[in-house]
mmCIF file of C-alpha atoms and ligand atoms in Angstrom:
data_model
loop_
_atom_site.group_PDB
_atom_site.id
_atom_site.type_symbol
_atom_site.label_atom_id
_atom_site.label_comp_id
_atom_site.label_asym_id
_atom_site.label_seq_id
_atom_site.Cartn_x
_atom_site.Cartn_y
_atom_site.Cartn_z
ATOM 1 C CA MET K 1 39.911 -28.285 34.438
ATOM 2 C CA LYS K 2 39.885 -25.177 32.242
ATOM 3 C CA LYS K 3 36.955 -26.575 30.286
ATOM 4 C CA TYR K 4 34.876 -27.033 33.445
ATOM 5 C CA LEU K 5 35.645 -23.498 34.549
ATOM 6 C CA MET K 6 34.522 -22.134 31.158
ATOM 7 C CA LYS K 7 31.322 -24.146 31.386
ATOM 8 C CA SER K 8 30.443 -22.774 34.800
ATOM 9 C CA VAL K 9 31.244 -19.198 33.739
ATOM 10 C CA VAL K 10 28.963 -19.606 30.727
ATOM 11 C CA ALA K 11 26.230 -21.078 32.941
ATOM 12 C CA VAL K 12 26.442 -18.106 35.335
ATOM 13 C CA LEU K 13 26.357 -15.610 32.448
ATOM 14 C CA LEU K 14 23.349 -17.327 30.841
ATOM 15 C CA GLY K 15 21.568 -17.327 34.187
ATOM 16 C CA ALA K 16 22.201 -13.594 34.571
ATOM 17 C CA LEU K 17 20.959 -12.933 31.020
ATOM 18 C CA ASN K 18 17.789 -14.913 31.689
ATOM 19 C CA GLY K 19 17.193 -12.827 34.773
ATOM 20 C CA ILE K 20 17.546 -9.619 32.745
ATOM 21 C CA ALA K 21 15.332 -10.900 29.929
ATOM 22 C CA ALA K 22 12.368 -11.645 32.203
ATOM 23 C CA GLY K 23 9.862 -8.851 32.620
ATOM 24 C CA PRO K 24 6.197 -8.040 33.175
ATOM 25 C CA LYS K 25 3.390 -9.394 30.996
ATOM 26 C CA ILE K 26 0.105 -7.495 30.768
ATOM 27 C CA CYS K 27 -2.835 -9.364 29.229
ATOM 28 C CA PHE K 28 -6.331 -7.998 28.582
ATOM 29 C CA GLU K 29 -9.440 -8.795 26.556
ATOM 30 C CA ALA K 30 -9.945 -7.057 23.211
ATOM 31 C CA GLU K 31 -13.590 -6.398 24.052
ATOM 32 C CA SER K 32 -12.476 -4.310 27.055
ATOM 33 C CA ALA K 33 -11.504 -1.410 24.745
ATOM 34 C CA GLY K 34 -12.419 2.029 26.089
ATOM 35 C CA VAL K 35 -13.536 3.201 22.635
ATOM 36 C CA ILE K 36 -14.924 0.952 19.880
ATOM 37 C CA GLU K 37 -15.812 2.634 16.595
ATOM 38 C CA GLN K 38 -17.906 0.912 13.900
ATOM 39 C CA PRO K 39 -17.401 -1.150 11.810
ATOM 40 C CA MET K 40 -15.137 -2.556 14.576
ATOM 41 C CA ALA K 41 -17.618 -4.190 16.957
ATOM 42 C CA VAL K 42 -17.947 -6.719 19.765
ATOM 43 C CA TYR K 43 -19.213 -10.177 18.795
ATOM 44 C CA THR K 44 -19.860 -13.241 20.918
ATOM 45 C CA ASN K 45 -21.039 -16.072 18.724
ATOM 46 C CA GLY K 46 -19.414 -15.994 15.293
ATOM 47 C CA VAL K 47 -16.491 -18.382 15.691
ATOM 48 C CA ALA K 48 -15.702 -20.807 18.499
ATOM 49 C CA GLY K 49 -12.659 -20.827 20.737
ATOM 50 C CA ALA K 50 -12.444 -17.194 21.822
ATOM 51 C CA SER K 51 -11.916 -16.020 25.369
ATOM 52 C CA GLY K 52 -15.460 -14.712 25.769
ATOM 53 C CA PRO K 53 -16.427 -11.944 23.318
ATOM 54 C CA TYR K 54 -14.000 -10.554 20.738
ATOM 55 C CA LEU K 55 -13.672 -7.599 18.383
ATOM 56 C CA GLU K 56 -14.382 -8.041 14.695
ATOM 57 C CA ILE K 57 -14.411 -6.028 11.500
ATOM 58 C CA PRO K 58 -16.850 -8.180 9.534
ATOM 59 C CA GLU K 59 -15.939 -9.346 6.034
ATOM 60 C CA GLY K 60 -17.376 -7.040 3.384
ATOM 61 C CA VAL K 61 -17.972 -3.931 5.512
ATOM 62 C CA GLY K 62 -15.078 -2.131 3.842
ATOM 63 C CA ASN K 63 -11.569 -0.977 4.555
ATOM 64 C CA PRO K 64 -9.385 2.036 3.640
ATOM 65 C CA PRO K 65 -9.302 3.988 1.422
ATOM 66 C CA LYS K 66 -13.013 3.333 0.773
ATOM 67 C CA ARG K 67 -13.878 3.264 4.452
ATOM 68 C CA ASN K 68 -11.551 4.819 7.009
ATOM 69 C CA GLU K 69 -13.659 4.406 10.152
ATOM 70 C CA GLY K 70 -13.297 1.533 12.589
ATOM 71 C CA LYS K 71 -11.004 1.441 15.580
ATOM 72 C CA ALA K 72 -10.533 0.188 19.129
ATOM 73 C CA VAL K 73 -8.698 2.259 21.721
ATOM 74 C CA PHE K 74 -7.110 0.794 24.872
ATOM 75 C CA THR K 75 -5.543 2.494 27.863
ATOM 76 C CA VAL K 76 -2.808 0.264 29.260
ATOM 77 C CA GLU K 77 -1.042 0.710 32.579
ATOM 78 C CA ILE K 78 2.599 -0.338 32.204
ATOM 79 C CA PRO K 79 4.074 -1.418 35.568
ATOM 80 C CA LYS K 80 7.735 -1.142 34.573
ATOM 81 C CA GLU K 81 9.664 0.661 31.842
ATOM 82 C CA GLY K 82 11.018 -1.642 29.148
ATOM 83 C CA ALA K 83 11.084 -2.932 25.593
ATOM 84 C CA TYR K 84 7.772 -4.682 25.001
ATOM 85 C CA THR K 85 6.549 -7.169 22.419
ATOM 86 C CA LEU K 86 2.914 -6.780 21.378
ATOM 87 C CA TRP K 87 1.067 -10.118 21.084
ATOM 88 C CA CYS K 88 -2.516 -10.390 19.812
ATOM 89 C CA ARG K 89 -4.762 -13.426 19.682
ATOM 90 C CA CYS K 90 -6.218 -13.061 16.183
ATOM 91 C CA TRP K 91 -8.449 -14.803 13.670
ATOM 92 C CA TRP K 92 -7.773 -13.912 10.056
ATOM 93 C CA ASN K 93 -10.214 -14.827 7.314
ATOM 94 C CA GLY K 94 -7.539 -14.944 4.586
ATOM 95 C CA GLU K 95 -4.684 -13.120 2.883
ATOM 96 C CA CYS K 96 -6.771 -9.966 2.353
ATOM 97 C CA SER K 97 -7.985 -10.150 5.950
ATOM 98 C CA ASN K 98 -4.905 -10.559 8.121
ATOM 99 C CA SER K 99 -3.816 -7.199 9.502
ATOM 100 C CA PHE K 100 -4.514 -4.106 11.585
ATOM 101 C CA SER K 101 -2.848 -0.722 11.642
ATOM 102 C CA VAL K 102 -1.746 -0.089 15.214
ATOM 103 C CA SER K 103 -0.480 3.017 16.955
ATOM 104 C CA LEU K 104 1.083 3.582 20.333
ATOM 105 C CA ASP K 105 0.318 6.931 21.981
ATOM 106 C CA ASP K 106 0.783 9.628 19.304
ATOM 107 C CA GLN K 107 3.458 7.743 17.334
ATOM 108 C CA PRO K 108 2.960 6.830 13.659
ATOM 109 C CA VAL K 109 0.926 3.702 12.915
ATOM 110 C CA PHE K 110 2.670 0.434 12.202
ATOM 111 C CA LEU K 111 1.485 -2.634 10.336
ATOM 112 C CA PHE K 112 0.429 -5.528 12.549
ATOM 113 C CA GLY K 113 -0.129 -9.059 11.206
ATOM 114 C CA GLU K 114 0.203 -10.204 7.583
ATOM 115 C CA ASP K 115 1.084 -13.728 8.683
ATOM 116 C CA ALA K 116 -0.406 -16.677 6.781
ATOM 117 C CA THR K 117 -2.354 -18.536 9.489
ATOM 118 C CA TYR K 118 -6.023 -18.373 8.586
ATOM 119 C CA LYS K 119 -9.361 -19.347 10.082
ATOM 120 C CA THR K 120 -8.059 -20.277 13.507
ATOM 121 C CA TRP K 121 -7.265 -18.348 16.683
ATOM 122 C CA HIS K 122 -3.519 -17.849 16.984
ATOM 123 C CA TRP K 123 -1.057 -15.442 18.609
ATOM 124 C CA VAL K 124 0.574 -12.875 16.311
ATOM 125 C CA LYS K 125 3.452 -10.663 17.451
ATOM 126 C CA TYR K 126 5.086 -7.311 16.789
ATOM 127 C CA PRO K 127 7.884 -6.815 16.037
ATOM 128 C CA VAL K 128 8.306 -9.943 13.934
ATOM 129 C CA SER K 129 12.077 -9.652 13.501
ATOM 130 C CA ARG K 130 15.006 -8.296 15.495
ATOM 131 C CA THR K 131 15.656 -5.623 12.885
ATOM 132 C CA VAL K 132 12.479 -3.807 13.947
ATOM 133 C CA LYS K 133 12.534 -1.920 17.231
ATOM 134 C CA PRO K 134 10.263 -3.253 19.996
ATOM 135 C CA LEU K 135 7.795 -0.923 21.698
ATOM 136 C CA ASN K 136 9.705 1.102 24.257
ATOM 137 C CA LEU K 137 7.241 1.864 27.008
ATOM 138 C CA THR K 138 7.739 4.013 30.067
ATOM 139 C CA GLU K 139 6.039 3.193 33.357
ATOM 140 C CA GLY K 140 2.467 4.514 33.498
ATOM 141 C CA LYS K 141 -0.506 4.893 31.158
ATOM 142 C CA HIS K 142 -0.225 4.349 27.397
ATOM 143 C CA THR K 143 -2.759 4.383 24.579
ATOM 144 C CA LEU K 144 -2.869 1.516 22.102
ATOM 145 C CA THR K 145 -5.134 1.934 19.070
ATOM 146 C CA PHE K 146 -6.148 -0.703 16.502
ATOM 147 C CA PHE K 147 -7.397 0.738 13.208
ATOM 148 C CA ASN K 148 -9.409 -0.787 10.383
ATOM 149 C CA ARG K 149 -6.931 -1.796 7.683
ATOM 150 C CA GLU K 150 -8.655 -4.894 6.304
ATOM 151 C CA ASP K 151 -12.086 -6.343 6.965
ATOM 152 C CA GLY K 152 -12.596 -9.999 7.903
ATOM 153 C CA VAL K 153 -10.395 -9.764 11.002
ATOM 154 C CA ARG K 154 -10.970 -10.697 14.645
ATOM 155 C CA LEU K 155 -9.135 -9.796 17.832
ATOM 156 C CA ASP K 156 -9.676 -11.761 21.071
ATOM 157 C CA GLN K 157 -6.895 -10.909 23.548
ATOM 158 C CA ILE K 158 -3.918 -8.546 23.700
ATOM 159 C CA LEU K 159 -0.709 -9.149 25.619
ATOM 160 C CA LEU K 160 2.253 -6.823 26.114
ATOM 161 C CA SER K 161 5.384 -8.633 27.265
ATOM 162 C CA ALA K 162 8.749 -7.300 28.383
ATOM 163 C CA ASP K 163 9.941 -10.924 28.621
ATOM 164 C CA LYS K 164 11.548 -11.756 25.272
ATOM 165 C CA ARG K 165 11.446 -15.490 25.965
ATOM 166 C CA PHE K 166 7.718 -15.559 26.665
ATOM 167 C CA VAL K 167 5.389 -17.019 24.035
ATOM 168 C CA PRO K 168 1.643 -17.004 24.784
ATOM 169 C CA MET K 169 -0.276 -20.264 24.372
ATOM 170 C CA ASP K 170 -3.998 -20.544 23.659
ATOM 171 C CA ILE K 171 -6.183 -18.352 25.918
ATOM 172 C CA GLU K 172 -4.028 -16.427 28.384
ATOM 173 C CA LYS K 173 -4.930 -15.324 31.902
ATOM 174 C CA THR K 174 -5.714 -11.605 31.990
ATOM 175 C CA GLY K 175 -3.944 -9.230 34.373
ATOM 176 C CA VAL K 176 -0.331 -8.450 35.164
ATOM 177 C CA ARG K 177 2.304 -11.133 35.699
ATOM 178 C CA GLN K 178 5.977 -10.639 36.509
HETATM 179 CA CA1 CA U 1 -11.926 -11.876 24.274
#
C-alpha cells in the first residue's frame, strides 16, 4: 500500500515538474537577420537541405585575427521571461570551421559550436552542459549577434527554447510556440 502511495506521489511531482519545464519556443530563419555584414552573406544554392536561404561565411575568406568583420544581428521578441537554450541549425565544413562567437544584448561574447558533426545540417545548442548558465531573457526585445570566428560555416535556422526537454528535429516551423 505504501509503495503505491509513493508511486502516485512521484507521478504527481514529475507531472508538476514537466509543467514547469515547458516554455515558449521562438524559431526564425538565419537569413532574416536585420544586419548582415560581409563576409557573412546570404546564400541559396551551395548545399542542399536548408530551410530556404541560409547565412554563410565562405571557406577561405578569413577569420579573426586576420579578418574581424562579418556578423549577423537579430532582434528577437521574447514572449515570456525565462532561462533559454539557444539552438542553431548549422553546417560545419570541418574542425577549423565549426563555431561562431555569439553575444546577447551587450553581454560578453560566448563560444557557440565546436561540436564534431561535419558536412551535414544539424542542430547545435548552447549551453552544452548544465555547468554553464543558460541565457536568462526578460520579456521583450533582445539582440542576438553572430560574429565571424571561423570561415567555412553555415547557419540556417535559430531557435530559442525555454523548454528544457525540447530538442529540435530537422527543419523547424518558424514563429512562436508555447
Ligand atoms: Ca534558412
